C-alpha cells in the first residue's frame, strides 16, 4: 500500500484532492462555529424578550398562569438559562430562577453586537467544561425597562459548539470524499490514463523502437496532453526514419568496403593510362591526360571518403587559401561534357580568396551544380550561376538555377541522407555530405529559396587574404 501511494500518480492525486478539500473546509470551520455561537446567543436573546413579555404582563388571577409556567420551563430547557432578570429604574426584577452561586466567567452585551462574531470568546466557550456562567445582556421589549440579563452555563454553550463542530466535521469529510472522488475520476480520465498510455508507449518504443504497435491516429485533443501525444508520435516517426537511414548507411558502408579494393584497382589502371596520355607529344592530348589524371585522383579520393563516411570516420579538412573562382572554373569544365545543354556561369572575381580544403570545396560545388543540372534535364534554357557577396569575414557564394524547384515533400529534410529531389537515379547523399563538409571547414550550407522559377543555395566560408600579395 505504501509503495502504491508513493509511486502511483492517481493515488497521489486522490490524496491531494482529499487533502485540499479538507483544507478548504478547515478554513471555513472556525468562522462557521463563531457564527453558530452568535446565532445561538441571538436566539436566546429573542426568547428572553418573548418570555419576559409573557410573564410580566400577567396577573396572579390570570387563568393562563399555568400555561405561562409551562412556557417558562420550556424556555429554560431550550436556552439552558438558569436565571433571567429585568432592570428598571435601578431596580432588579427577577423573572425566572434564582441567582446562582457560581461565578460569571464572561459577559456578552448583544445591544451593541456587530456583524462579525467574537472569535476569542468562541474559543473560550468551545473548551468550557466546568462551572461558570455567561452573562448575556439584551434589550428589553417592554417599555420602561432598561435591559434584560440572563445567565447561561458556559458548559452548555460549549457542549452545543462541540456538537455543532462534530456535525460540521462529519459533513466536511463527506463533502471531501464526494468532491475528491469526482475530481479524481475526472482527472483519471482526462490526465492520468492518457499519461499512463503515453508512458507505456514510451517504454515500448524504448525497448523496441523498430517495432510498430497497433495504435489509432494521433490525438485530436487541443490541450497540452493532446499536443504531447502528437509530438511524441512525430518523434517516433522521425526516429524510425533515422534508424532506417542508419541501417541503409551501414549497408552502404559494408558494400563500399567489399568493392573498394576492386574499384581502386580499376582506378589505378585508369590513372596509369592517364599519366601516359599526359606525356604525349601533342599538347592537346597532354592537357586532356592531365585533366583525366586529376579526375581519376579525385575519384580515388571520393571512394576513400565514402568509405570513411560509412564507417563514421569523417575526413579532416586541410585548410589553405583557395581562389574560389578557380575551383568554380574547374567545376564548369568537369560538368560541361556531362551536361552540354546547361549553361554554367561564373561571376566570381579572381580576387576572392577563402580558407577551405580545395578537394572538399570542389566536391561541394560539384554536388550542387550536378543536382541542379540533373533537375533541369530536358529543359532547353537551363542555367546555373555562381556569384559572391562578402559579409564581414565571410564569403557568401550563391548557387542559383532556373530549374523547376524542389518538391515540398523534401524541403524540410533536404540535408538528411538519402533524401532525393527530382532525380530518381541519385543516392540522396550529395547534399548531406556537402553540408557536413562545409561545416567542418568552418562554414555553412543552406537553402535560401526554391520555387517554380528556380532554386538558390548559399555557401558561406571564411574570407582570407590573397597569399600572392603577402
CSV table of C-alpha atoms in Angstrom, one decimal:
chain,number,residue,atom,x,y,z
A,1,UNK,CA,0.0,0.0,0.0
A,2,UNK,CA,2.8,2.4,0.9
A,3,UNK,CA,4.5,1.7,-2.5
A,4,UNK,CA,1.2,2.3,-4.3
A,5,UNK,CA,0.8,5.7,-2.8
A,6,UNK,CA,4.4,6.7,-3.2
A,7,UNK,CA,4.7,5.7,-6.9
A,8,UNK,CA,1.2,6.0,-8.3
A,9,UNK,CA,0.2,9.3,-9.8
A,10,UNK,CA,-3.5,8.5,-9.4
A,11,UNK,CA,-3.1,7.7,-5.7
A,12,UNK,CA,-1.2,10.9,-5.1
A,13,UNK,CA,-3.9,12.8,-7.0
A,14,UNK,CA,-6.6,11.3,-4.8
A,15,UNK,CA,-4.7,12.2,-1.6
A,16,UNK,CA,-4.0,15.7,-2.8
A,17,UNK,CA,-7.7,16.3,-3.8
A,18,UNK,CA,-9.0,14.9,-0.5
A,19,UNK,CA,-6.4,17.0,1.5
A,20,UNK,CA,-7.1,20.2,-0.4
A,21,UNK,CA,-10.9,19.9,0.1
A,22,UNK,CA,-10.4,19.3,3.8
A,23,UNK,CA,-8.0,22.3,3.9
A,24,UNK,CA,-10.7,24.5,2.4
A,25,UNK,CA,-13.3,23.1,4.9
A,26,UNK,CA,-10.9,23.8,7.7
A,27,UNK,CA,-10.5,27.4,6.7
A,28,UNK,CA,-14.3,27.7,7.0
A,29,UNK,CA,-14.5,25.7,10.2
A,30,UNK,CA,-13.7,28.3,12.8
A,31,UNK,CA,-15.8,31.1,11.2
A,32,UNK,CA,-18.8,28.8,11.0
A,33,UNK,CA,-18.5,27.9,14.7
A,34,UNK,CA,-18.2,31.5,15.6
A,35,UNK,CA,-21.3,32.4,13.6
A,36,UNK,CA,-23.2,29.5,15.1
A,37,UNK,CA,-22.4,30.8,18.6
A,38,UNK,CA,-23.5,34.3,17.7
A,39,UNK,CA,-26.8,33.0,16.2
A,40,UNK,CA,-27.3,30.9,19.4
A,41,UNK,CA,-26.9,33.9,21.6
A,42,UNK,CA,-29.2,36.0,19.5
A,43,UNK,CA,-31.8,33.2,19.6
A,44,UNK,CA,-31.6,33.2,23.4
A,45,UNK,CA,-32.0,37.0,23.4
A,46,UNK,CA,-35.2,36.8,21.3
A,47,UNK,CA,-36.5,34.0,23.5
A,48,UNK,CA,-35.7,36.0,26.6
A,49,UNK,CA,-37.7,39.0,25.3
A,50,UNK,CA,-40.7,36.9,24.5
A,51,UNK,CA,-40.8,35.1,27.9
A,52,UNK,CA,-40.3,38.4,29.7
A,53,UNK,CA,-43.3,39.9,27.9
A,54,UNK,CA,-45.4,36.9,28.6
A,55,UNK,CA,-44.6,36.7,32.3
A,56,UNK,CA,-44.5,40.4,33.2
A,57,UNK,CA,-47.9,41.2,31.7
A,58,UNK,CA,-50.0,38.6,33.6
A,59,UNK,CA,-51.6,38.9,37.0
A,60,UNK,CA,-52.0,36.3,39.7
A,61,UNK,CA,-55.6,35.7,38.8
A,62,UNK,CA,-54.8,35.2,35.2
A,63,UNK,CA,-56.1,31.8,34.1
A,64,UNK,CA,-53.2,31.5,31.7
A,65,UNK,CA,-50.7,31.5,34.5
A,66,UNK,CA,-50.3,27.7,34.3
A,67,UNK,CA,-49.6,27.9,30.6
A,68,UNK,CA,-47.0,30.7,31.3
A,69,UNK,CA,-45.2,28.5,33.8
A,70,UNK,CA,-45.1,25.7,31.2
A,71,UNK,CA,-43.7,28.3,28.7
A,72,UNK,CA,-41.1,29.4,31.2
A,73,UNK,CA,-39.9,25.8,31.8
A,74,UNK,CA,-39.7,25.2,28.0
A,75,UNK,CA,-37.7,28.5,27.7
A,76,UNK,CA,-35.2,27.4,30.3
A,77,UNK,CA,-34.9,24.0,28.7
A,78,UNK,CA,-34.3,25.4,25.2
A,79,UNK,CA,-31.9,28.2,26.2
A,80,UNK,CA,-30.2,26.4,29.1
A,81,UNK,CA,-30.7,29.6,31.1
A,82,UNK,CA,-30.7,29.4,34.9
A,83,UNK,CA,-31.6,33.0,35.6
A,84,UNK,CA,-33.5,35.8,33.9
A,85,UNK,CA,-33.9,39.3,35.4
A,86,UNK,CA,-35.1,42.7,34.2
A,87,UNK,CA,-33.6,46.1,35.2
A,88,UNK,CA,-35.9,49.1,35.5
A,89,UNK,CA,-35.2,52.4,37.2
A,90,UNK,CA,-32.2,51.0,39.1
A,91,UNK,CA,-34.3,48.0,40.4
A,92,UNK,CA,-33.8,44.4,39.6
A,93,UNK,CA,-36.9,42.4,38.8
A,94,UNK,CA,-36.5,38.6,38.9
A,95,UNK,CA,-38.4,36.9,36.2
A,96,UNK,CA,-37.0,33.3,36.3
A,97,UNK,CA,-34.8,31.4,38.6
A,98,UNK,CA,-32.5,32.5,41.4
A,99,UNK,CA,-29.0,34.0,41.2
A,100,UNK,CA,-26.6,31.1,41.1
A,101,UNK,CA,-23.6,30.7,43.4
A,102,UNK,CA,-21.1,30.0,40.6
A,103,UNK,CA,-19.0,32.9,39.2
A,104,UNK,CA,-19.6,34.7,36.0
A,105,UNK,CA,-16.8,33.9,33.6
A,106,UNK,CA,-17.7,36.3,30.7
A,107,UNK,CA,-20.2,38.9,29.6
A,108,UNK,CA,-21.8,39.3,26.2
A,109,UNK,CA,-23.7,42.5,25.5
A,110,UNK,CA,-25.9,42.0,22.4
A,111,UNK,CA,-27.2,45.5,22.4
A,112,UNK,CA,-24.1,46.7,20.6
A,113,UNK,CA,-23.3,43.5,18.8
A,114,UNK,CA,-21.6,43.9,15.5
A,115,UNK,CA,-21.9,41.7,12.4
A,116,UNK,CA,-18.6,39.9,13.0
A,117,UNK,CA,-18.6,37.3,15.8
A,118,UNK,CA,-16.1,37.2,18.7
A,119,UNK,CA,-13.6,34.5,17.8
A,120,UNK,CA,-11.8,34.7,21.1
A,121,UNK,CA,-15.0,34.2,23.1
A,122,UNK,CA,-15.9,31.4,20.8
A,123,UNK,CA,-12.7,29.6,21.6
A,124,UNK,CA,-13.2,30.1,25.3
A,125,UNK,CA,-16.7,28.8,25.2
A,126,UNK,CA,-15.7,25.8,23.0
A,127,UNK,CA,-13.4,24.4,25.6
A,128,UNK,CA,-15.5,25.3,28.6
A,129,UNK,CA,-16.5,22.3,30.7
A,130,UNK,CA,-16.6,23.2,34.4
A,131,UNK,CA,-18.8,25.6,36.5
A,132,UNK,CA,-19.2,29.2,35.4
A,133,UNK,CA,-21.8,31.3,33.6
A,134,UNK,CA,-22.0,33.6,30.6
A,135,UNK,CA,-23.8,36.8,31.5
A,136,UNK,CA,-26.0,37.8,28.5
A,137,UNK,CA,-27.3,41.4,28.3
A,138,UNK,CA,-30.1,42.1,25.8
A,139,UNK,CA,-32.5,44.9,25.1
A,140,UNK,CA,-35.9,44.5,26.7
A,141,UNK,CA,-39.0,44.7,24.5
A,142,UNK,CA,-41.1,46.0,27.5
A,143,UNK,CA,-41.5,49.8,27.6
A,144,UNK,CA,-39.7,51.4,30.6
A,145,UNK,CA,-37.2,48.6,31.2
A,146,UNK,CA,-33.5,49.2,30.7
A,147,UNK,CA,-32.4,45.7,29.8
A,148,UNK,CA,-32.7,42.0,30.4
A,149,UNK,CA,-30.0,39.9,31.8
A,150,UNK,CA,-29.8,36.1,31.7
A,151,UNK,CA,-27.2,33.6,32.9
A,152,UNK,CA,-26.3,30.7,30.8
A,153,UNK,CA,-23.9,27.9,31.8
A,154,UNK,CA,-20.7,28.1,29.8
A,155,UNK,CA,-20.6,24.3,29.8
A,156,UNK,CA,-24.0,24.2,28.0
A,157,UNK,CA,-22.8,26.6,25.3
A,158,UNK,CA,-19.5,24.6,24.9
A,159,UNK,CA,-21.5,21.4,24.5
A,160,UNK,CA,-23.6,23.0,21.8
A,161,UNK,CA,-20.5,24.3,20.0
A,162,UNK,CA,-18.8,20.9,20.2
A,163,UNK,CA,-21.8,19.1,18.9
A,164,UNK,CA,-22.1,21.5,16.0
A,165,UNK,CA,-18.4,21.1,15.3
A,166,UNK,CA,-18.8,17.3,15.2
A,167,UNK,CA,-21.6,17.7,12.6
A,168,UNK,CA,-19.6,20.1,10.5
A,169,UNK,CA,-16.6,17.7,10.7
A,170,UNK,CA,-18.7,14.8,9.5
A,171,UNK,CA,-20.2,16.9,6.7
A,172,UNK,CA,-16.8,18.1,5.7
A,173,UNK,CA,-15.5,14.5,5.5
A,174,UNK,CA,-18.5,13.5,3.3
A,175,UNK,CA,-18.0,16.6,1.1
A,176,UNK,CA,-14.3,16.0,0.8
A,177,UNK,CA,-14.9,12.3,-0.1
A,178,UNK,CA,-17.6,13.1,-2.6
A,179,UNK,CA,-15.8,16.1,-4.3
A,180,UNK,CA,-12.5,14.3,-4.1
A,181,UNK,CA,-14.0,11.2,-5.9
A,182,UNK,CA,-15.5,13.4,-8.6
A,183,UNK,CA,-12.2,15.3,-9.2
A,184,UNK,CA,-10.2,12.1,-9.0
A,185,UNK,CA,-12.4,10.3,-11.6
A,186,UNK,CA,-12.3,13.4,-13.9
A,187,UNK,CA,-8.5,13.7,-13.6
A,188,UNK,CA,-8.2,9.9,-14.1
A,189,UNK,CA,-10.0,10.1,-17.4
A,190,UNK,CA,-8.5,13.4,-18.6
A,191,UNK,CA,-4.9,13.2,-17.4
A,192,UNK,CA,-3.8,10.1,-15.6
A,193,UNK,CA,-4.9,7.5,-18.1
A,194,UNK,CA,-3.6,9.4,-21.2
A,195,UNK,CA,-0.3,10.0,-19.4
A,196,UNK,CA,-0.2,6.3,-18.4
A,197,UNK,CA,-0.8,5.2,-22.0
A,198,UNK,CA,1.9,7.6,-23.2
A,199,UNK,CA,4.3,6.3,-20.6
A,200,UNK,CA,3.6,2.7,-21.7
A,201,UNK,CA,4.1,3.7,-25.3
A,202,UNK,CA,7.4,5.4,-24.5
A,203,UNK,CA,8.6,2.3,-22.6
A,204,UNK,CA,7.6,0.0,-25.5
A,205,UNK,CA,9.3,2.3,-28.0
A,206,UNK,CA,12.5,2.4,-25.9
A,207,UNK,CA,12.6,-1.4,-25.7
A,208,UNK,CA,11.9,-2.0,-29.4
A,209,UNK,CA,12.0,1.3,-31.4
A,210,UNK,CA,11.8,-0.6,-34.8
A,211,UNK,CA,8.6,-2.4,-33.8
A,212,UNK,CA,5.3,-0.7,-34.7
A,213,UNK,CA,2.5,-1.2,-32.2
A,214,UNK,CA,-1.1,-1.0,-33.2
A,215,UNK,CA,-2.3,2.4,-32.4
A,216,UNK,CA,-5.0,4.8,-33.6
A,217,UNK,CA,-4.4,8.1,-35.3
A,218,UNK,CA,-2.7,10.9,-33.3
A,219,UNK,CA,-4.9,12.5,-30.6
A,220,UNK,CA,-7.1,15.5,-31.8
A,221,UNK,CA,-7.2,17.0,-28.3
A,222,UNK,CA,-6.5,20.7,-28.2
A,223,UNK,CA,-4.9,20.8,-24.8
A,224,UNK,CA,-1.3,20.1,-23.6
A,225,UNK,CA,-1.9,16.3,-23.3
A,226,UNK,CA,-3.0,16.2,-27.0
A,227,UNK,CA,0.0,18.3,-28.0
A,228,UNK,CA,2.3,15.9,-26.1
A,229,UNK,CA,0.8,12.9,-27.7
A,230,UNK,CA,1.1,14.4,-31.2
A,231,UNK,CA,4.7,15.5,-30.6
A,232,UNK,CA,5.6,12.0,-29.4
A,233,UNK,CA,4.0,10.5,-32.5
A,234,UNK,CA,6.1,12.8,-34.7
A,235,UNK,CA,9.2,12.0,-32.7
A,236,UNK,CA,8.6,8.3,-33.2
A,237,UNK,CA,8.2,8.7,-36.9
A,238,UNK,CA,11.4,10.8,-37.2
A,239,UNK,CA,13.4,8.4,-35.1
A,240,UNK,CA,12.2,5.4,-37.1
A,241,UNK,CA,13.2,7.2,-40.3
A,242,UNK,CA,16.6,8.0,-38.8
A,243,UNK,CA,17.0,4.3,-37.8
A,244,UNK,CA,16.2,3.2,-41.4
A,245,UNK,CA,18.7,5.7,-42.8
A,246,UNK,CA,21.3,4.4,-40.3
A,247,UNK,CA,20.7,0.9,-41.4
A,248,UNK,CA,21.0,1.9,-45.1
A,249,UNK,CA,24.2,3.8,-44.2
A,250,UNK,CA,25.5,0.6,-42.5
A,251,UNK,CA,24.6,-1.4,-45.6
A,252,UNK,CA,26.3,1.2,-47.8
A,253,UNK,CA,29.4,1.0,-45.7
A,254,UNK,CA,29.5,-2.7,-45.9
A,255,UNK,CA,29.0,-2.6,-49.7
A,256,UNK,CA,31.7,0.0,-50.2
A,257,UNK,CA,34.1,-2.0,-48.1
A,258,UNK,CA,33.6,-5.0,-50.3
A,259,UNK,CA,34.0,-3.2,-53.6
A,260,UNK,CA,36.6,-0.7,-52.6
A,261,UNK,CA,39.6,-2.9,-53.3
A,262,UNK,CA,38.4,-3.8,-56.8
A,263,UNK,CA,37.4,-0.2,-57.5
A,264,UNK,CA,40.8,1.1,-56.5
A,265,UNK,CA,42.4,-1.4,-58.9
A,266,UNK,CA,40.3,-0.2,-61.8
A,267,UNK,CA,41.0,3.4,-61.0
A,268,UNK,CA,44.7,2.7,-60.6
A,269,UNK,CA,44.7,1.3,-64.2
A,270,UNK,CA,42.9,4.3,-65.5
A,271,UNK,CA,45.3,6.6,-63.6
A,272,UNK,CA,48.3,4.8,-65.2
A,273,UNK,CA,46.8,5.3,-68.7
A,274,UNK,CA,46.0,9.0,-67.9
A,275,UNK,CA,49.7,9.5,-66.9
A,276,UNK,CA,50.9,8.1,-70.1
A,277,UNK,CA,48.5,10.2,-72.0
A,278,UNK,CA,49.7,13.4,-70.2
A,279,UNK,CA,53.2,12.7,-71.5
A,280,UNK,CA,52.1,12.6,-75.2
A,281,UNK,CA,53.8,15.0,-77.6
A,282,UNK,CA,50.5,16.5,-78.7
A,283,UNK,CA,49.8,19.4,-76.3
A,284,UNK,CA,46.0,18.9,-76.5
A,285,UNK,CA,46.3,15.2,-75.7
A,286,UNK,CA,48.7,16.0,-72.9
A,287,UNK,CA,46.3,18.6,-71.4
A,288,UNK,CA,43.5,16.1,-71.6
A,289,UNK,CA,45.7,13.5,-69.9
A,290,UNK,CA,46.5,15.9,-67.1
A,291,UNK,CA,42.8,16.7,-66.7
A,292,UNK,CA,41.9,13.0,-66.7
A,293,UNK,CA,44.6,12.3,-64.2
A,294,UNK,CA,43.1,14.9,-61.8
A,295,UNK,CA,39.7,13.4,-62.3
A,296,UNK,CA,40.8,9.9,-61.6
A,297,UNK,CA,42.7,11.0,-58.5
A,298,UNK,CA,39.6,12.8,-57.3
A,299,UNK,CA,37.6,9.6,-57.9
A,300,UNK,CA,40.1,7.6,-55.8
A,301,UNK,CA,39.7,10.2,-53.0
A,302,UNK,CA,36.0,10.0,-53.2
A,303,UNK,CA,35.9,6.3,-52.7
A,304,UNK,CA,38.1,6.6,-49.6
A,305,UNK,CA,35.9,9.4,-48.3
A,306,UNK,CA,32.7,7.4,-48.9
A,307,UNK,CA,34.3,4.5,-47.0
A,308,UNK,CA,35.2,6.8,-44.1
A,309,UNK,CA,31.7,8.3,-44.2
A,310,UNK,CA,30.0,5.0,-44.0
A,311,UNK,CA,32.2,3.9,-41.1
A,312,UNK,CA,31.6,7.2,-39.2
A,313,UNK,CA,35.2,8.4,-39.7
A,314,UNK,CA,34.9,11.8,-41.3
A,315,UNK,CA,38.0,13.2,-43.2
A,316,UNK,CA,39.6,16.1,-41.6
A,317,UNK,CA,39.8,19.1,-44.0
A,318,UNK,CA,43.2,20.6,-44.8
A,319,UNK,CA,42.5,24.3,-44.9
A,320,UNK,CA,44.5,26.6,-47.1
A,321,UNK,CA,43.9,29.8,-49.1
A,322,UNK,CA,41.9,28.9,-52.1
A,323,UNK,CA,40.9,31.1,-55.1
A,324,UNK,CA,37.2,30.5,-55.3
A,325,UNK,CA,36.8,31.4,-58.9
A,326,UNK,CA,39.4,28.8,-60.0
A,327,UNK,CA,37.5,26.0,-58.2
A,328,UNK,CA,34.3,27.1,-59.9
A,329,UNK,CA,36.0,27.1,-63.3
A,330,UNK,CA,37.2,23.5,-62.7
A,331,UNK,CA,33.6,22.6,-61.9
A,332,UNK,CA,32.5,24.3,-65.2
A,333,UNK,CA,35.0,22.2,-67.2
A,334,UNK,CA,34.2,18.9,-65.5
A,335,UNK,CA,30.4,19.2,-65.9
A,336,UNK,CA,30.4,20.8,-69.4
A,337,UNK,CA,30.7,17.4,-71.1
A,338,UNK,CA,28.1,15.6,-69.0
A,339,UNK,CA,25.5,18.4,-69.3
A,340,UNK,CA,26.2,20.3,-72.6
A,341,UNK,CA,22.7,21.9,-72.6
A,342,UNK,CA,23.1,23.6,-69.2
A,343,UNK,CA,24.9,26.9,-69.1
A,344,UNK,CA,27.1,27.3,-66.1
A,345,UNK,CA,28.0,30.9,-65.3
A,346,UNK,CA,30.9,32.1,-63.2
A,347,UNK,CA,30.7,35.7,-61.9
A,348,UNK,CA,33.3,35.3,-59.2
A,349,UNK,CA,36.3,37.5,-59.5
A,350,UNK,CA,39.9,36.4,-59.2
A,351,UNK,CA,40.4,38.4,-56.0
A,352,UNK,CA,38.1,36.3,-53.9
A,353,UNK,CA,40.1,34.0,-51.6
A,354,UNK,CA,38.7,31.8,-48.9
A,355,UNK,CA,40.0,29.4,-46.3
A,356,UNK,CA,39.0,25.9,-47.4
A,357,UNK,CA,40.1,22.4,-48.4
A,358,UNK,CA,40.3,22.6,-52.3
A,359,UNK,CA,39.2,19.0,-52.9
A,360,UNK,CA,36.3,19.2,-50.4
A,361,UNK,CA,35.2,22.6,-51.8
A,362,UNK,CA,35.3,21.1,-55.4
A,363,UNK,CA,33.1,18.3,-54.2
A,364,UNK,CA,30.6,20.6,-52.6
A,365,UNK,CA,30.3,22.9,-55.7
A,366,UNK,CA,30.2,19.9,-58.0
A,367,UNK,CA,27.4,18.3,-56.0
A,368,UNK,CA,25.3,21.4,-56.0
A,369,UNK,CA,25.9,22.0,-59.8
A,370,UNK,CA,25.2,18.4,-60.7
A,371,UNK,CA,22.0,18.3,-58.7
A,372,UNK,CA,20.8,21.5,-60.4
A,373,UNK,CA,21.8,20.2,-63.9
A,374,UNK,CA,20.0,16.9,-63.3
A,375,UNK,CA,16.9,18.6,-62.2
A,376,UNK,CA,16.9,20.6,-65.5
A,377,UNK,CA,17.2,17.5,-67.7
A,378,UNK,CA,15.1,18.2,-70.8
A,379,UNK,CA,15.0,21.9,-70.2
A,380,UNK,CA,16.4,23.9,-73.2
A,381,UNK,CA,17.4,27.0,-71.3
A,382,UNK,CA,19.0,25.5,-68.1
A,383,UNK,CA,21.2,27.9,-66.2
A,384,UNK,CA,23.4,27.6,-63.1
A,385,UNK,CA,25.1,30.8,-62.0
A,386,UNK,CA,27.7,31.4,-59.3
A,387,UNK,CA,28.0,34.8,-57.6
A,388,UNK,CA,29.5,36.0,-54.3
A,389,UNK,CA,29.0,38.6,-51.6
A,390,UNK,CA,31.3,39.4,-48.8
A,391,UNK,CA,29.8,40.0,-45.4
A,392,UNK,CA,32.2,40.8,-42.6
A,393,UNK,CA,34.7,37.9,-42.6
A,394,UNK,CA,32.6,35.5,-44.6
A,395,UNK,CA,32.3,35.0,-48.3
A,396,UNK,CA,28.7,34.1,-49.3
A,397,UNK,CA,28.5,32.1,-52.5
A,398,UNK,CA,25.2,32.0,-54.3
A,399,UNK,CA,24.5,28.9,-56.5
A,400,UNK,CA,21.3,29.8,-58.4
A,401,UNK,CA,19.5,27.9,-61.1
A,402,UNK,CA,16.3,28.4,-63.1
A,403,UNK,CA,15.1,24.8,-62.7
A,404,UNK,CA,11.6,23.6,-61.5
A,405,UNK,CA,12.4,23.9,-57.8
A,406,UNK,CA,12.4,21.4,-55.0
A,407,UNK,CA,9.3,19.3,-54.1
A,408,UNK,CA,7.6,20.4,-50.9
A,409,UNK,CA,7.9,16.9,-49.5
A,410,UNK,CA,11.7,17.1,-49.3
A,411,UNK,CA,12.2,20.7,-48.5
A,412,UNK,CA,12.1,20.2,-44.7
A,413,UNK,CA,14.5,17.2,-44.8
A,414,UNK,CA,16.7,18.3,-47.7
A,415,UNK,CA,20.0,17.8,-46.0
A,416,UNK,CA,19.2,14.4,-44.5
A,417,UNK,CA,20.9,11.3,-46.0
A,418,UNK,CA,19.0,9.5,-48.8
A,419,UNK,CA,16.7,12.5,-49.5
A,420,UNK,CA,16.1,12.7,-53.2
A,421,UNK,CA,14.6,15.6,-55.1
A,422,UNK,CA,13.6,15.3,-58.8
A,423,UNK,CA,16.5,12.9,-59.7
A,424,UNK,CA,15.5,9.3,-59.0
A,425,UNK,CA,18.9,8.0,-60.0
A,426,UNK,CA,20.8,9.7,-57.2
A,427,UNK,CA,21.6,8.2,-53.8
A,428,UNK,CA,20.5,11.3,-51.9
A,429,UNK,CA,23.8,11.6,-50.2
A,430,UNK,CA,25.2,14.6,-52.0
A,431,UNK,CA,23.6,17.5,-50.1
A,432,UNK,CA,24.0,15.7,-46.8
A,433,UNK,CA,27.8,15.2,-47.4
A,434,UNK,CA,28.2,18.7,-48.8
A,435,UNK,CA,26.6,20.4,-45.7
A,436,UNK,CA,28.8,18.3,-43.4
A,437,UNK,CA,31.9,19.2,-45.4
A,438,UNK,CA,31.1,22.9,-45.3
A,439,UNK,CA,30.5,22.9,-41.5
A,440,UNK,CA,33.8,21.0,-41.0
A,441,UNK,CA,35.6,23.8,-42.9
A,442,UNK,CA,34.0,26.4,-40.5
A,443,UNK,CA,31.3,27.4,-43.0
A,444,UNK,CA,27.6,26.7,-43.7
A,445,UNK,CA,25.4,25.5,-46.5
A,446,UNK,CA,21.7,26.5,-46.6
A,447,UNK,CA,18.8,26.6,-48.9
A,448,UNK,CA,17.9,30.2,-49.5
A,449,UNK,CA,14.8,29.8,-51.6
A,450,UNK,CA,13.1,27.4,-54.0
A,451,UNK,CA,10.1,27.6,-56.3
A,452,UNK,CA,8.9,27.2,-59.9
A,453,UNK,CA,11.4,29.9,-61.0
A,454,UNK,CA,14.4,28.2,-59.6
A,455,UNK,CA,16.4,27.3,-56.5
A,456,UNK,CA,19.2,29.2,-54.7
A,457,UNK,CA,21.7,27.7,-52.3
A,458,UNK,CA,24.1,29.9,-50.3
A,459,UNK,CA,27.6,28.6,-49.2
A,460,UNK,CA,29.3,30.6,-46.5
A,461,UNK,CA,33.1,30.1,-46.0
A,462,UNK,CA,35.7,32.2,-44.1
A,463,UNK,CA,37.4,35.0,-46.0
A,464,UNK,CA,41.1,35.0,-46.2
A,465,UNK,CA,43.9,37.2,-47.7
A,466,UNK,CA,45.4,36.7,-51.1
A,467,UNK,CA,48.7,34.8,-50.4
A,468,UNK,CA,50.3,36.1,-53.6
A,469,UNK,CA,50.1,39.7,-52.2
A,470,UNK,CA,52.0,39.0,-49.0
